[in-house]
Amino acid sequence: MTAFTEPPKKRLGQHFLHERGIIDRIVLAVDPQPGDRLVEIGPGQGAITFPLLDRHHELTVIEFDRDLIAPLTQAAQAHGTLHVIHSDVLQVDFTALAGDGTIRLVGNLPYNLSSPILFHALDHAAVVRDMHFMLQKEVVDRMAAGPGSKVYGRLGVMLQAYCRVTPLFDVPPGAFRPPPKVDSAVVRLVPRPEPEIAVHDRATFARVVRDAFSQRRKTLRNALSNVCDADAIAAAGIDPTLRAEQVPVEAFVALANALARDAA
Ligand code: SAM
């Protein structure tokens, strides 16, 4: 019998969930349905993996830590069919994984990689049905924030342009071993369906949002001076004297679309 004997690795963000009530709430939130293709990022010692397998019988997991692969594979046999991909999740092509269907992503993510993983998932949003992630609560707050909030910024605008973002519930440090220094939260992201996706040119949109928030205290006119002039901002229906933190997601999308159209 291969056991989980290695101590948790800090550099891989390993904080293993042990609180049954929280695990059950995650499985309930995911609510796997027959035919769903579930993919878990960072299964660790299987805290979410095995309850999901008990419910769904088949699951693909992506784990970077070589030491976890054998014990995970062995322990999974009692629960269902586990497909293990031993890789850095950022190297995994979700579109290929989805085949001719869609995937549903789940994960208690390594917090040091949460933004890169979110953006990687966005790159494959066309094949991602939804995502349920455990993240630092502070990150979830930023993801879901709206204009006027102190934590409204690049992450929230980028994600909300492509996904509906719903914070589900908070999780205290004591639910993990070892406990992280911060509070955590579970969030649901649902990529907007094709007719709802209004961003016409991803690169232009990303540039506008990045520059707009690069210096929060600057007006849009100044912050975007390398991208466009004040007239272009006004033409998109936005007051150029506003600061980025006052501008709603749809307005950024409208401006980026107008700029992309003019450049075409
Ligand atoms: N799901 C388990 C749980 O809830 O107890 C473990 C969660 S732990 C916070 C994060 C997991 O992600 C660890 O198993 C870690 O080894 C894995 N991990 C870290 N970096 C990774 C990467 N780049 N690609 C895939 N998995 C990674």
Coordinates of C-alpha atoms and ligand atoms in Angstrom, one line a residue:
M1 CA 0.0 0.0 0.0
T2 CA 1.5 3.4 -1.0
A3 CA 0.7 6.0 1.6
F4 CA 0.9 9.8 1.6
T5 CA 4.0 10.1 3.7
E6 CA 5.7 13.3 2.3
P7 CA 5.2 16.4 4.4
P8 CA 3.3 19.2 2.7
K9 CA 5.5 21.3 0.4
K10 CA 5.2 25.0 0.9
R11 CA 6.6 25.9 -2.5
L12 CA 3.8 24.0 -4.2
G13 CA 1.2 25.8 -2.0
Q14 CA 0.2 22.6 -0.3
H15 CA -2.5 23.2 2.3
F16 CA -4.6 20.1 2.4
L17 CA -8.3 20.4 3.2
H18 CA -9.5 18.2 6.0
E19 CA -12.8 19.6 7.1
R20 CA -15.6 17.4 6.0
G21 CA -18.3 20.0 6.0
I22 CA -16.3 22.2 3.7
I23 CA -15.5 19.4 1.3
D24 CA -19.2 18.4 1.2
R25 CA -20.2 22.0 0.4
I26 CA -17.7 22.1 -2.5
V27 CA -19.1 18.8 -3.9
L28 CA -22.6 20.1 -3.5
A29 CA -21.7 23.4 -5.3
V30 CA -20.1 21.5 -8.2
D31 CA -23.1 19.2 -8.3
P32 CA -21.7 16.8 -11.0
Q33 CA -24.2 15.5 -13.5
P34 CA -24.0 12.4 -15.7
G35 CA -21.9 13.0 -18.7
D36 CA -19.9 15.9 -17.1
R37 CA -16.2 15.9 -17.8
L38 CA -14.7 16.9 -14.5
V39 CA -11.1 18.1 -14.2
E40 CA -9.5 18.8 -10.8
I41 CA -6.4 21.0 -10.6
G42 CA -4.1 20.0 -7.7
P43 CA -5.8 17.0 -6.2
G44 CA -3.1 16.8 -3.5
Q45 CA -4.0 13.9 -1.1
G46 CA -7.5 13.6 -2.6
A47 CA -9.6 15.6 -0.1
I48 CA -12.0 16.7 -2.9
T49 CA -11.0 14.1 -5.4
F50 CA -12.3 11.0 -3.6
P51 CA -15.7 12.5 -2.6
L52 CA -16.1 13.7 -6.2
L53 CA -15.2 10.3 -7.5
D54 CA -17.7 8.6 -5.1
R55 CA -20.4 10.9 -6.6
H56 CA -19.3 10.9 -10.2
H57 CA -17.2 7.7 -10.7
E58 CA -14.8 9.3 -13.3
L59 CA -12.5 12.3 -12.9
T60 CA -9.3 13.7 -14.4
V61 CA -6.8 15.3 -12.2
I62 CA -3.7 17.5 -12.9
E63 CA -1.0 17.3 -10.2
F64 CA 2.5 18.6 -10.4
D65 CA 4.0 16.9 -7.3
R66 CA 5.5 13.6 -8.4
D67 CA 5.4 12.2 -4.8
L68 CA 1.6 12.4 -4.8
I69 CA 1.0 10.6 -8.0
A70 CA 1.4 6.9 -6.8
P71 CA -0.5 7.2 -3.5
L72 CA -3.3 9.2 -5.2
T73 CA -3.6 6.6 -8.0
Q74 CA -3.7 3.8 -5.6
A75 CA -6.1 5.3 -3.1
A76 CA -8.5 6.3 -5.9
Q77 CA -9.1 2.7 -6.9
A78 CA -11.6 2.3 -4.1
H79 CA -13.6 5.2 -5.4
G80 CA -13.8 5.2 -9.2
T81 CA -11.8 5.8 -12.4
L82 CA -9.1 8.4 -11.9
H83 CA -7.1 9.8 -14.9
V84 CA -4.0 11.4 -13.6
I85 CA -2.1 14.0 -15.6
H86 CA 1.3 14.5 -14.0
S87 CA 2.1 18.1 -15.1
D88 CA 2.2 21.8 -14.4
V89 CA -1.4 22.8 -15.0
L90 CA -0.2 25.9 -16.9
Q91 CA 1.2 23.5 -19.5
V92 CA -2.0 21.6 -19.9
D93 CA -4.1 22.3 -23.0
F94 CA -7.7 22.4 -21.7
T95 CA -9.1 22.6 -25.2
A96 CA -7.4 19.3 -26.1
L97 CA -8.6 17.8 -22.8
A98 CA -12.2 18.8 -23.6
G99 CA -12.1 16.9 -27.0
D100 CA -15.4 17.6 -28.7
G101 CA -17.1 18.5 -25.5
T102 CA -16.6 20.8 -22.5
I103 CA -14.9 20.5 -19.2
R104 CA -15.8 21.6 -15.7
L105 CA -12.8 22.7 -13.6
V106 CA -12.5 22.2 -9.9
G107 CA -9.7 23.0 -7.5
N108 CA -8.3 24.1 -4.2
L109 CA -5.6 26.0 -6.0
P110 CA -2.0 26.7 -5.0
Y111 CA -2.5 30.3 -4.0
N112 CA 0.8 31.4 -5.4
L113 CA -0.4 30.5 -8.9
S114 CA -4.0 31.5 -8.7
S115 CA -3.9 34.4 -11.2
P116 CA -1.9 32.5 -13.8
I117 CA -4.3 29.6 -13.5
L118 CA -7.3 31.8 -13.8
F119 CA -5.9 33.5 -17.0
H120 CA -4.9 30.1 -18.4
A121 CA -8.5 28.9 -17.9
L122 CA -9.8 32.1 -19.6
D123 CA -7.6 31.3 -22.6
H124 CA -9.7 28.1 -23.0
A125 CA -13.0 29.6 -21.9
A126 CA -14.7 28.4 -25.0
V127 CA -14.5 24.8 -23.7
V128 CA -14.8 25.5 -20.0
R129 CA -18.4 25.1 -18.7
D130 CA -17.7 26.4 -15.3
M131 CA -15.0 26.5 -12.6
H132 CA -15.2 26.1 -8.8
F133 CA -12.1 27.2 -7.1
M134 CA -10.8 27.7 -3.6
L135 CA -8.7 30.8 -3.4
Q136 CA -7.5 33.4 -1.0
K137 CA -10.5 35.3 0.2
E138 CA -8.8 38.5 -0.7
V139 CA -8.4 37.3 -4.3
V140 CA -12.1 36.3 -4.5
D141 CA -13.1 39.7 -3.2
R142 CA -11.0 41.3 -6.0
M143 CA -12.4 39.0 -8.6
A144 CA -16.0 39.9 -7.7
A145 CA -15.6 43.6 -6.9
G146 CA -17.5 46.3 -8.8
P147 CA -16.7 49.9 -9.6
G148 CA -16.2 52.1 -6.6
S149 CA -14.9 49.3 -4.4
K150 CA -11.3 49.7 -3.1
V151 CA -10.5 46.3 -4.5
Y152 CA -12.0 46.7 -8.0
G153 CA -9.1 46.4 -10.4
R154 CA -7.5 44.6 -13.3
L155 CA -8.3 41.0 -12.1
G156 CA -12.0 41.8 -11.6
V157 CA -12.5 43.6 -14.9
M158 CA -10.6 40.9 -16.9
L159 CA -12.5 38.0 -15.3
Q160 CA -16.0 39.7 -15.3
A161 CA -15.7 40.5 -18.9
Y162 CA -15.5 36.8 -19.7
C163 CA -17.2 35.1 -16.8
R164 CA -20.0 35.5 -14.3
V165 CA -18.2 35.5 -11.0
T166 CA -20.1 34.3 -7.8
P167 CA -18.4 34.0 -4.4
L168 CA -20.0 31.1 -2.7
F169 CA -18.7 30.8 0.9
D170 CA -15.7 31.6 3.1
V171 CA -13.3 29.0 4.6
P172 CA -11.2 29.6 7.7
P173 CA -7.5 28.6 7.9
G174 CA -8.3 25.8 10.4
A175 CA -10.0 23.8 7.6
F176 CA -6.5 23.1 6.1
R177 CA -3.4 21.2 7.2
P178 CA -1.2 23.1 7.6
P179 CA -3.4 26.2 8.0
P180 CA -2.6 29.0 5.6
K181 CA -2.0 32.5 7.0
V182 CA -5.1 33.9 5.3
D183 CA -8.8 33.3 5.0
S184 CA -10.0 31.4 1.9
A185 CA -13.2 31.4 -0.1
V186 CA -14.8 29.3 -2.8
V187 CA -15.9 31.0 -6.0
R188 CA -17.8 29.9 -9.0
L189 CA -16.9 31.2 -12.5
V190 CA -19.2 30.6 -15.4
P191 CA -17.8 31.7 -18.8
R192 CA -20.3 33.9 -20.6
P193 CA -21.9 32.1 -23.6
E194 CA -20.9 33.2 -27.1
P195 CA -23.6 35.8 -27.7
E196 CA -22.9 37.4 -24.3
I197 CA -19.1 37.7 -24.9
A198 CA -18.7 41.3 -26.0
V199 CA -14.9 41.5 -26.2
H200 CA -13.9 41.6 -29.9
D201 CA -10.2 41.7 -29.5
R202 CA -8.7 40.1 -26.4
A203 CA -5.2 41.7 -26.8
T204 CA -6.6 45.3 -27.1
F205 CA -8.9 44.7 -24.1
A206 CA -6.1 43.3 -22.0
R207 CA -3.9 46.3 -22.8
V208 CA -6.6 48.9 -22.1
V209 CA -7.4 47.3 -18.7
R210 CA -3.7 46.9 -17.8
D211 CA -2.8 50.5 -18.6
A212 CA -6.0 51.9 -17.0
F213 CA -5.2 50.3 -13.7
S214 CA -1.4 50.7 -13.8
Q215 CA -1.6 53.9 -11.8
R216 CA -4.9 53.9 -9.9
R217 CA -4.8 57.6 -9.1
K218 CA -4.5 58.8 -12.6
T219 CA -7.4 59.8 -14.7
L220 CA -8.2 57.5 -17.7
R221 CA -7.0 60.2 -20.1
N222 CA -3.5 60.1 -18.5
A223 CA -3.4 56.4 -17.7
L224 CA -4.3 55.5 -21.3
S225 CA -2.1 58.1 -23.0
N226 CA -0.1 55.3 -24.7
V227 CA -3.2 53.6 -26.0
C228 CA -5.6 56.4 -27.1
D229 CA -6.5 60.0 -26.6
A230 CA -9.2 61.6 -24.6
D231 CA -11.5 61.9 -27.6
A232 CA -11.5 58.2 -28.2
I233 CA -12.4 57.6 -24.5
A234 CA -15.2 60.1 -24.7
A235 CA -16.4 58.6 -28.1
A236 CA -16.8 55.3 -26.3
G237 CA -19.2 57.0 -23.8
I238 CA -16.7 57.3 -20.9
D239 CA -15.7 60.5 -19.1
P240 CA -11.9 60.7 -19.6
T241 CA -11.5 62.5 -16.3
L242 CA -12.7 59.4 -14.4
R243 CA -10.2 57.1 -12.7
A244 CA -10.2 53.4 -13.8
E245 CA -11.7 52.3 -10.5
Q246 CA -14.9 54.3 -11.3
V247 CA -15.5 52.7 -14.7
P248 CA -17.7 49.7 -15.1
V249 CA -16.6 46.5 -16.9
E250 CA -18.9 47.1 -19.9
A251 CA -17.4 50.5 -20.5
F252 CA -13.9 49.1 -20.7
V253 CA -15.2 46.5 -23.2
A254 CA -16.9 49.2 -25.3
L255 CA -13.7 51.3 -25.4
A256 CA -11.5 48.3 -26.3
N257 CA -13.9 47.3 -29.0
A258 CA -14.0 50.8 -30.5
L259 CA -10.2 50.9 -30.5
A260 CA -9.9 47.5 -32.1
R261 CA -12.5 48.5 -34.7
D262 CA -10.6 51.7 -35.5
A263 CA -7.3 49.8 -35.8
A264 CA -8.8 47.2 -38.2
Ligands
SAM1 N1 -6.9 19.5 -3.5 C1 -6.1 19.2 -2.3 C2 -6.8 19.6 -1.1 O1 -7.8 20.4 -1.2 O2 -6.4 19.2 0.0 C3 -4.7 20.0 -2.4 C4 -4.8 21.5 -2.5 S1 -3.3 22.3 -2.3 C5 -3.9 23.9 -1.8 C6 -2.8 22.7 -4.0 C7 -2.4 21.5 -4.8 O3 -1.9 21.9 -6.1 C8 -1.2 20.6 -4.3 O4 -1.5 19.3 -4.4 C9 0.0 21.0 -5.2 O5 0.9 19.9 -5.3 C10 -0.7 21.2 -6.5 N2 0.1 22.1 -7.4 C11 0.9 23.1 -7.1 N3 1.4 23.7 -8.2 C12 0.8 23.0 -9.2 C13 0.9 23.2 -10.7 N4 1.7 24.1 -11.2 N5 0.2 22.3 -11.4 C14 -0.6 21.4 -10.9 N6 -0.7 21.2 -9.6 C15 0.0 22.0 -8.7

